[in-house]
Amino acid sequence: MKRRTLLQMLGLAAVFPLVPACFRAQVVGEAITPITPLNKPHTEWRKLLSSRAYQILFEEATERPESSNLVYEDRAGIFICAACYLPLFESAHKYESWTGWPSFIQPIAGHVATKIDFKMIWPRTEYHCVRCGGHQGHVFRDGPSPRGERWCNNGIALKFVPKDEQLPALRS
């Protein structure tokens, strides 16, 4: 019985340093102007979004690969959060990852926050819109140089605004 107790304590000691990482959100980069988070209840978002968009953005679901036309979007422009319209990615940082989801080298500085996700048992880095908290996707360390990051995004969680069009006003 004492050996079992010792092994349990050693197991907890090994996992204990990871616990704080599960609860903190790290904002990636530094925004030119600080982004003020929205305190909009989920019932309000549910009224503004399709049921599938709501599931992905606020229930952290994932769309099927190849289900979004944004995978093939190659025009110049900006990719914005489908919920609050905050710009998240520039088209210059999009690339074809052959995964079936829109993928980017990096986000716009200060516009996304990351946290650790254990839903697939193995820890992954999940990222959200820093303004509305909408789930966008996951960051993987298998991207192209120089950063080596693949910001794999749900297409339904984004909207594309071509370079020659004006960005929509942020939702409040």
One Martini backbone bead per residue (centre of mass of N, CA, C, O) as a GRO file, in nm:
protein
  172
    1MET     BB    1   0.055   0.064  -0.019
    2LYS     BB    2   0.300   0.260  -0.007
    3ARG     BB    3   0.379   0.244  -0.306
    4ARG     BB    4   0.119   0.363  -0.421
    5THR     BB    5   0.140   0.636  -0.279
    6LEU     BB    6   0.410   0.716  -0.401
    7LEU     BB    7   0.322   0.705  -0.702
    8GLN     BB    8   0.100   0.916  -0.678
    9MET     BB    9   0.281   1.149  -0.584
   10LEU     BB   10   0.469   1.147  -0.831
   11GLY     BB   11   0.249   1.202  -1.040
   12LEU     BB   12   0.159   1.476  -0.921
   13ALA     BB   13   0.439   1.614  -0.934
   14ALA     BB   14   0.458   1.602  -1.250
   15VAL     BB   15   0.180   1.769  -1.305
   16PHE     BB   16   0.170   2.033  -1.134
   17PRO     BB   17   0.329   2.242  -1.328
   18LEU     BB   18   0.081   2.240  -1.551
   19VAL     BB   19  -0.170   2.375  -1.422
   20PRO     BB   20  -0.133   2.689  -1.474
   21ALA     BB   21  -0.141   2.663  -1.795
   22CYS     BB   22  -0.459   2.600  -1.805
   23PHE     BB   23  -0.551   2.914  -1.689
   24ARG     BB   24  -0.390   3.079  -1.893
   25ALA     BB   25  -0.364   3.367  -2.098
   26GLN     BB   26  -0.186   3.428  -2.399
   27VAL     BB   27  -0.076   3.696  -2.560
   28VAL     BB   28   0.003   3.747  -2.894
   29GLY     BB   29   0.182   3.983  -2.870
   30GLU     BB   30   0.160   4.341  -2.952
   31ALA     BB   31  -0.055   4.576  -2.965
   32ILE     BB   32  -0.088   4.889  -3.071
   33THR     BB   33  -0.371   4.862  -2.944
   34PRO     BB   34  -0.560   4.789  -2.703
   35ILE     BB   35  -0.778   4.525  -2.631
   36THR     BB   36  -1.115   4.518  -2.558
   37PRO     BB   37  -1.305   4.318  -2.398
   38LEU     BB   38  -1.592   4.141  -2.420
   39ASN     BB   39  -1.923   4.118  -2.230
   40LYS     BB   40  -2.086   3.893  -2.392
   41PRO     BB   41  -2.331   3.695  -2.397
   42HIS     BB   42  -2.406   3.392  -2.540
   43THR     BB   43  -2.699   3.465  -2.620
   44GLU     BB   44  -2.613   3.692  -2.818
   45TRP     BB   45  -2.438   3.521  -3.011
   46ARG     BB   46  -2.662   3.322  -3.096
   47LYS     BB   47  -2.825   3.549  -3.257
   48LEU     BB   48  -2.576   3.624  -3.471
   49LEU     BB   49  -2.528   3.318  -3.526
   50SER     BB   50  -2.484   3.036  -3.636
   51SER     BB   51  -2.488   2.730  -3.503
   52ARG     BB   52  -2.205   2.644  -3.606
   53ALA     BB   53  -2.048   2.899  -3.526
   54TYR     BB   54  -2.113   2.878  -3.228
   55GLN     BB   55  -1.983   2.603  -3.174
   56ILE     BB   56  -1.695   2.689  -3.255
   57LEU     BB   57  -1.658   2.960  -3.090
   58PHE     BB   58  -1.824   2.866  -2.791
   59GLU     BB   59  -1.772   2.522  -2.796
   60GLU     BB   60  -1.509   2.415  -2.948
   61ALA     BB   61  -1.538   2.319  -3.223
   62THR     BB   62  -1.495   2.126  -3.534
   63GLU     BB   63  -1.441   2.123  -3.853
   64ARG     BB   64  -1.427   1.992  -4.142
   65PRO     BB   65  -1.233   1.919  -4.377
   66GLU     BB   66  -1.292   2.111  -4.663
   67SER     BB   67  -1.557   2.307  -4.565
   68SER     BB   68  -1.396   2.567  -4.654
   69ASN     BB   69  -1.331   2.829  -4.876
   70LEU     BB   70  -1.076   2.954  -4.723
   71VAL     BB   71  -0.862   2.754  -4.819
   72TYR     BB   72  -0.872   2.899  -5.128
   73GLU     BB   73  -0.792   3.176  -5.036
   74ASP     BB   74  -0.571   3.423  -5.238
   75ARG     BB   75  -0.633   3.698  -5.167
   76ALA     BB   76  -0.608   4.008  -5.075
   77GLY     BB   77  -0.627   4.058  -4.710
   78ILE     BB   78  -0.860   3.998  -4.436
   79PHE     BB   79  -0.898   3.812  -4.138
   80ILE     BB   80  -1.189   3.773  -3.945
   81CYS     BB   81  -1.392   3.757  -3.697
   82ALA     BB   82  -1.716   3.622  -3.703
   83ALA     BB   83  -1.817   3.775  -3.446
   84CYS     BB   84  -1.646   4.077  -3.395
   85TYR     BB   85  -1.434   4.165  -3.642
   86LEU     BB   86  -1.150   4.106  -3.572
   87PRO     BB   87  -0.845   4.121  -3.680
   88LEU     BB   88  -0.617   3.826  -3.730
   89PHE     BB   89  -0.530   3.806  -4.048
   90GLU     BB   90  -0.306   3.806  -4.306
   91SER     BB   91  -0.270   3.699  -4.629
   92ALA     BB   92   0.049   3.689  -4.627
   93HIS     BB   93   0.020   3.444  -4.386
   94LYS     BB   94  -0.087   3.249  -4.588
   95TYR     BB   95  -0.109   2.886  -4.639
   96GLU     BB   96  -0.052   2.569  -4.776
   97SER     BB   97  -0.093   2.267  -4.568
   98TRP     BB   98  -0.281   2.016  -4.643
   99THR     BB   99  -0.535   1.989  -4.411
  100GLY     BB  100  -0.826   2.166  -4.472
  101TRP     BB  101  -0.727   2.435  -4.340
  102PRO     BB  102  -0.672   2.736  -4.257
  103SER     BB  103  -0.335   2.873  -4.281
  104PHE     BB  104  -0.081   3.025  -4.067
  105ILE     BB  105   0.210   3.181  -3.950
  106GLN     BB  106   0.056   3.444  -3.828
  107PRO     BB  107  -0.072   3.679  -3.635
  108ILE     BB  108  -0.197   3.950  -3.516
  109ALA     BB  109  -0.079   4.141  -3.291
  110GLY     BB  110  -0.282   4.098  -3.000
  111HIS     BB  111  -0.549   3.917  -3.129
  112VAL     BB  112  -0.446   3.663  -2.964
  113ALA     BB  113  -0.505   3.379  -2.749
  114THR     BB  114  -0.362   3.135  -2.537
  115LYS     BB  115  -0.403   2.777  -2.461
  116ILE     BB  116  -0.440   2.483  -2.300
  117ASP     BB  117  -0.531   2.161  -2.451
  118PHE     BB  118  -0.686   1.829  -2.334
  119LYS     BB  119  -0.902   1.683  -2.532
  120MET     BB  120  -0.661   1.479  -2.667
  121ILE     BB  121  -0.475   1.459  -2.397
  122TRP     BB  122  -0.276   1.596  -2.553
  123PRO     BB  123  -0.121   1.883  -2.559
  124ARG     BB  124  -0.253   2.194  -2.682
  125THR     BB  125  -0.265   2.492  -2.873
  126GLU     BB  126  -0.499   2.731  -2.818
  127TYR     BB  127  -0.705   2.979  -2.994
  128HIS     BB  128  -0.825   3.322  -2.948
  129CYS     BB  129  -1.007   3.583  -2.944
  130VAL     BB  130  -0.936   3.865  -2.752
  131ARG     BB  131  -1.226   4.000  -2.755
  132CYS     BB  132  -1.455   3.741  -2.751
  133GLY     BB  133  -1.327   3.432  -2.725
  134GLY     BB  134  -1.319   3.295  -2.988
  135HIS     BB  135  -1.271   3.004  -3.138
  136GLN     BB  136  -1.027   2.907  -3.389
  137GLY     BB  137  -0.776   2.706  -3.288
  138HIS     BB  138  -0.446   2.575  -3.364
  139VAL     BB  139  -0.108   2.529  -3.268
  140PHE     BB  140   0.174   2.428  -3.462
  141ARG     BB  141   0.523   2.286  -3.507
  142ASP     BB  142   0.488   2.253  -3.865
  143GLY     BB  143   0.585   2.499  -4.005
  144PRO     BB  144   0.724   2.738  -4.163
  145SER     BB  145   0.947   2.945  -4.227
  146PRO     BB  146   1.078   3.094  -3.946
  147ARG     BB  147   0.872   2.990  -3.706
  148GLY     BB  148   0.719   2.696  -3.730
  149GLU     BB  149   0.410   2.776  -3.765
  150ARG     BB  150   0.060   2.653  -3.736
  151TRP     BB  151  -0.236   2.829  -3.792
  152CYS     BB  152  -0.522   2.646  -3.735
  153ASN     BB  153  -0.834   2.718  -3.887
  154ASN     BB  154  -1.156   2.785  -3.874
  155GLY     BB  155  -1.350   2.898  -4.128
  156ILE     BB  156  -1.616   2.978  -3.965
  157ALA     BB  157  -1.442   3.182  -3.770
  158LEU     BB  158  -1.423   3.337  -4.045
  159LYS     BB  159  -1.363   3.632  -4.243
  160PHE     BB  160  -1.336   3.784  -4.563
  161VAL     BB  161  -1.145   4.084  -4.665
  162PRO     BB  162  -1.078   4.254  -4.914
  163LYS     BB  163  -0.855   4.504  -4.986
  164ASP     BB  164  -1.086   4.694  -5.144
  165GLU     BB  165  -1.232   4.668  -4.871
  166GLN     BB  166  -1.400   4.751  -4.599
  167LEU     BB  167  -1.404   4.720  -4.282
  168PRO     BB  168  -1.593   4.629  -4.046
  169ALA     BB  169  -1.743   4.700  -3.777
  170LEU     BB  170  -1.727   4.646  -3.467
  171ARG     BB  171  -1.867   4.455  -3.248
  172SER     BB  172  -2.073   4.512  -2.935
   0.00000   0.00000   0.00000
